[in-house]
Amino acid sequence: MSESPKKLHIKTYGCQMNVYDSERMAEAMGAKGYELTDDPAEADMVLLNTCHIREKAAEKVYSDLGRLRPFKEARPDLKIGVAGCVAQAEGAEIMRRMPLVDLVVGSQNYHRLPEMVAAAEQGARPVDTEFPLEDKFDHLPERPLAARPTAFLTVQEGCDKFCAFCVVPYTRGAEVSRPAARILAEAQKLVDKGVREITLLGQNVNGYHGAGEGGDWGLARLVRALARIDGLERIRYTTSHPNDMDDALIAAHGEEPKLMPYLHLPVQSGSDRVLKAMNRKHTAEDYLRLVERIRAARPDIMLSSDFIAGFPGESDEDHRATLDLIAAVGYGAAFSFKYSPRPGTPAAGRAGVAPEVADARLQELQALITAQQRAAQEGMVGREVGVLFEKPGRLEGQWVGKSDYLQAVHVRGAGLAPGVLAQVRITESGPNSLGGELVAG
Ligand code: SAH
Ligand code: SF4
Ligand code: F3S
């Protein structure tokens, strides 16, 4: 009789790159006989793939670990691992504060996970937060059957920008781009297994400069090469830095139909004084001019951004400059966060804005962003747009997919299934999703 497979539960926090990494870890553990489970109560191993970006995100890991204690008490064999950016930033502290943790694996060492689990099973408490010279992805198993029409694909990792508020350069290390041939091969495999849309991931994805045929490839060249893969219908990428938005990439938005007209282009603030203090190395005017150039290439492009409210030294006037920039750009979506001082970052020691002031500014940002988002959703009514269907909706016969502009769309119609790409006329808009009908033909 064969032994029943061991079960692995992974909880993923933070950004899309963690989602991608969690899949790759699941695959690496799958090769060692572990099956995924949604239920931590039946797991032999629980892995928390963590995020360090704001204090709340990082602290959540400790409370979630506390919540795992009864499981560990009931089943002392249960192994608990911490991966991701909190692991990278404070691996030793996790081990000290949380005796129930069996292993800590930093964001660049996932290829070592299976051997670390084996060590943990022998009673060791391994910690690995080195930045290795080799590429973790070279040592992870090939990607198995993707049962979904969309997939993430990491092309670049790390960040050399050192924005004064941000932990990413410390938790993900220096910028490293994967070679183009590896990315193309991985994309081809995904497409062979039914993937129709790929989102290229990088902390600074448009800074991509990987080794390719004939020398260094930028992101535009990579996108164009990917676009030649038959069966791959849509390409997206995230997250971009304004300073790396080069002419070739802007041109690709105008010329490459598979490159979707939605771009997340964080600016953080509309005040030059604050942008300087953040070490963003561009002005509000630079950003507005960049947006103009992108829109000249692709007039219907929908933009989104991130904003920070209450950065140290931010005055009312600075805050109003941010509101003005949002009004001037007109976003399809945006995210705003209250500034959170992060240990080890340059801004952490600076005198902060009073919390109630930061809260009020955050609310003001969010109100303006929500209004713009609503207007963008309503502006879709009556338009025809491509929708890639992903899963059944809640109502009978209904399917849910994403529009070219990354909006959720609900449709009822014959012949819909995951992976079907169809033209849809939008008939109604809600705050979080659109409704529509299939366009005949
Ligand atoms: N690499 C991406 C995003 C990194 S983090 C980029 O450069 O845009 C995602 C977002 O979190 C950032 O855009 C920023 O708005 C926010 N963020 C990062 N550090 C933060 C902090 N210390 N406090 C509040 N928000 C922060
Ligand atoms: Fe963080 Fe700035 Fe790098 Fe983005 S560009 S990851 S905000 S340091
Ligand atoms: Fe968080 Fe790390 Fe991503 S800090 S946002 S999980 S790169």
PDB file of N, CA and C in Angstrom, residues 309-311 314-317 319 338 352-365:
ATOM      1  N   ALA A 309      -0.378  58.586   1.697  1.00  0.00           N
ATOM      2  CA  ALA A 309      -0.874  59.756   2.436  1.00  0.00           C
ATOM      3  C   ALA A 309      -0.080  59.907   3.718  1.00  0.00           C
ATOM      4  N   GLY A 310       0.334  61.139   4.000  1.00  0.00           N
ATOM      5  CA  GLY A 310       0.993  61.419   5.274  1.00  0.00           C
ATOM      6  C   GLY A 310       2.461  61.036   5.313  1.00  0.00           C
ATOM      7  N   PHE A 311       3.139  61.123   4.179  1.00  0.00           N
ATOM      8  CA  PHE A 311       4.597  60.915   4.188  1.00  0.00           C
ATOM      9  C   PHE A 311       5.226  61.998   5.082  1.00  0.00           C
ATOM     10  N   GLU A 314       4.918  65.990   4.795  1.00  0.00           N
ATOM     11  CA  GLU A 314       3.870  66.363   3.831  1.00  0.00           C
ATOM     12  C   GLU A 314       2.971  67.448   4.446  1.00  0.00           C
ATOM     13  N   SER A 315       2.848  68.577   3.741  1.00  0.00           N
ATOM     14  CA  SER A 315       1.999  69.673   4.218  1.00  0.00           C
ATOM     15  C   SER A 315       0.627  69.575   3.551  1.00  0.00           C
ATOM     16  N   ASP A 316      -0.297  70.427   4.007  1.00  0.00           N
ATOM     17  CA  ASP A 316      -1.618  70.477   3.359  1.00  0.00           C
ATOM     18  C   ASP A 316      -1.481  70.814   1.889  1.00  0.00           C
ATOM     19  N   GLU A 317      -0.534  71.710   1.621  1.00  0.00           N
ATOM     20  CA  GLU A 317      -0.332  72.121   0.231  1.00  0.00           C
ATOM     21  C   GLU A 317       0.172  70.940  -0.622  1.00  0.00           C
ATOM     22  N   HIS A 319      -0.378  67.825  -0.035  1.00  0.00           N
ATOM     23  CA  HIS A 319      -1.519  66.917  -0.177  1.00  0.00           C
ATOM     24  C   HIS A 319      -2.459  67.401  -1.281  1.00  0.00           C
ATOM     25  N   LYS A 338      -1.885  54.730   3.922  1.00  0.00           N
ATOM     26  CA  LYS A 338      -1.328  55.643   4.911  1.00  0.00           C
ATOM     27  C   LYS A 338       0.134  55.284   5.101  1.00  0.00           C
ATOM     28  N   GLY A 352       7.001  62.320  11.695  1.00  0.00           N
ATOM     29  CA  GLY A 352       5.816  61.984  10.901  1.00  0.00           C
ATOM     30  C   GLY A 352       4.732  63.047  10.971  1.00  0.00           C
ATOM     31  N   VAL A 353       3.742  62.878  10.120  1.00  0.00           N
ATOM     32  CA  VAL A 353       2.539  63.702  10.126  1.00  0.00           C
ATOM     33  C   VAL A 353       1.623  63.136  11.215  1.00  0.00           C
ATOM     34  N   ALA A 354       0.853  64.004  11.899  1.00  0.00           N
ATOM     35  CA  ALA A 354      -0.047  63.516  12.948  1.00  0.00           C
ATOM     36  C   ALA A 354      -1.004  62.474  12.360  1.00  0.00           C
ATOM     37  N   PRO A 355      -1.229  61.361  13.111  1.00  0.00           N
ATOM     38  CA  PRO A 355      -2.030  60.272  12.546  1.00  0.00           C
ATOM     39  C   PRO A 355      -3.418  60.719  12.080  1.00  0.00           C
ATOM     40  N   GLU A 356      -4.054  61.645  12.850  1.00  0.00           N
ATOM     41  CA  GLU A 356      -5.416  62.027  12.433  1.00  0.00           C
ATOM     42  C   GLU A 356      -5.375  62.853  11.136  1.00  0.00           C
ATOM     43  N   VAL A 357      -4.275  63.576  10.942  1.00  0.00           N
ATOM     44  CA  VAL A 357      -4.127  64.335   9.687  1.00  0.00           C
ATOM     45  C   VAL A 357      -3.923  63.360   8.525  1.00  0.00           C
ATOM     46  N   ALA A 358      -3.051  62.375   8.747  1.00  0.00           N
ATOM     47  CA  ALA A 358      -2.807  61.372   7.695  1.00  0.00           C
ATOM     48  C   ALA A 358      -4.103  60.628   7.365  1.00  0.00           C
ATOM     49  N   ASP A 359      -4.881  60.281   8.399  1.00  0.00           N
ATOM     50  CA  ASP A 359      -6.158  59.580   8.168  1.00  0.00           C
ATOM     51  C   ASP A 359      -7.094  60.416   7.311  1.00  0.00           C
ATOM     52  N   ALA A 360      -7.194  61.700   7.651  1.00  0.00           N
ATOM     53  CA  ALA A 360      -8.113  62.577   6.903  1.00  0.00           C
ATOM     54  C   ALA A 360      -7.649  62.686   5.450  1.00  0.00           C
ATOM     55  N   ARG A 361      -6.350  62.796   5.249  1.00  0.00           N
ATOM     56  CA  ARG A 361      -5.840  62.893   3.867  1.00  0.00           C
ATOM     57  C   ARG A 361      -6.092  61.607   3.096  1.00  0.00           C
ATOM     58  N   LEU A 362      -5.909  60.484   3.778  1.00  0.00           N
ATOM     59  CA  LEU A 362      -6.151  59.196   3.114  1.00  0.00           C
ATOM     60  C   LEU A 362      -7.609  59.126   2.654  1.00  0.00           C
ATOM     61  N   GLN A 363      -8.506  59.567   3.538  1.00  0.00           N
ATOM     62  CA  GLN A 363      -9.931  59.510   3.171  1.00  0.00           C
ATOM     63  C   GLN A 363     -10.238  60.396   1.984  1.00  0.00           C
ATOM     64  N   GLU A 364      -9.587  61.561   1.967  1.00  0.00           N
ATOM     65  CA  GLU A 364      -9.819  62.474   0.851  1.00  0.00           C
ATOM     66  C   GLU A 364      -9.307  61.872  -0.463  1.00  0.00           C
ATOM     67  N   LEU A 365      -8.138  61.266  -0.393  1.00  0.00           N
ATOM     68  CA  LEU A 365      -7.590  60.603  -1.589  1.00  0.00           C
ATOM     69  C   LEU A 365      -8.532  59.505  -2.044  1.00  0.00           C
TER      70      LEU A 365
END
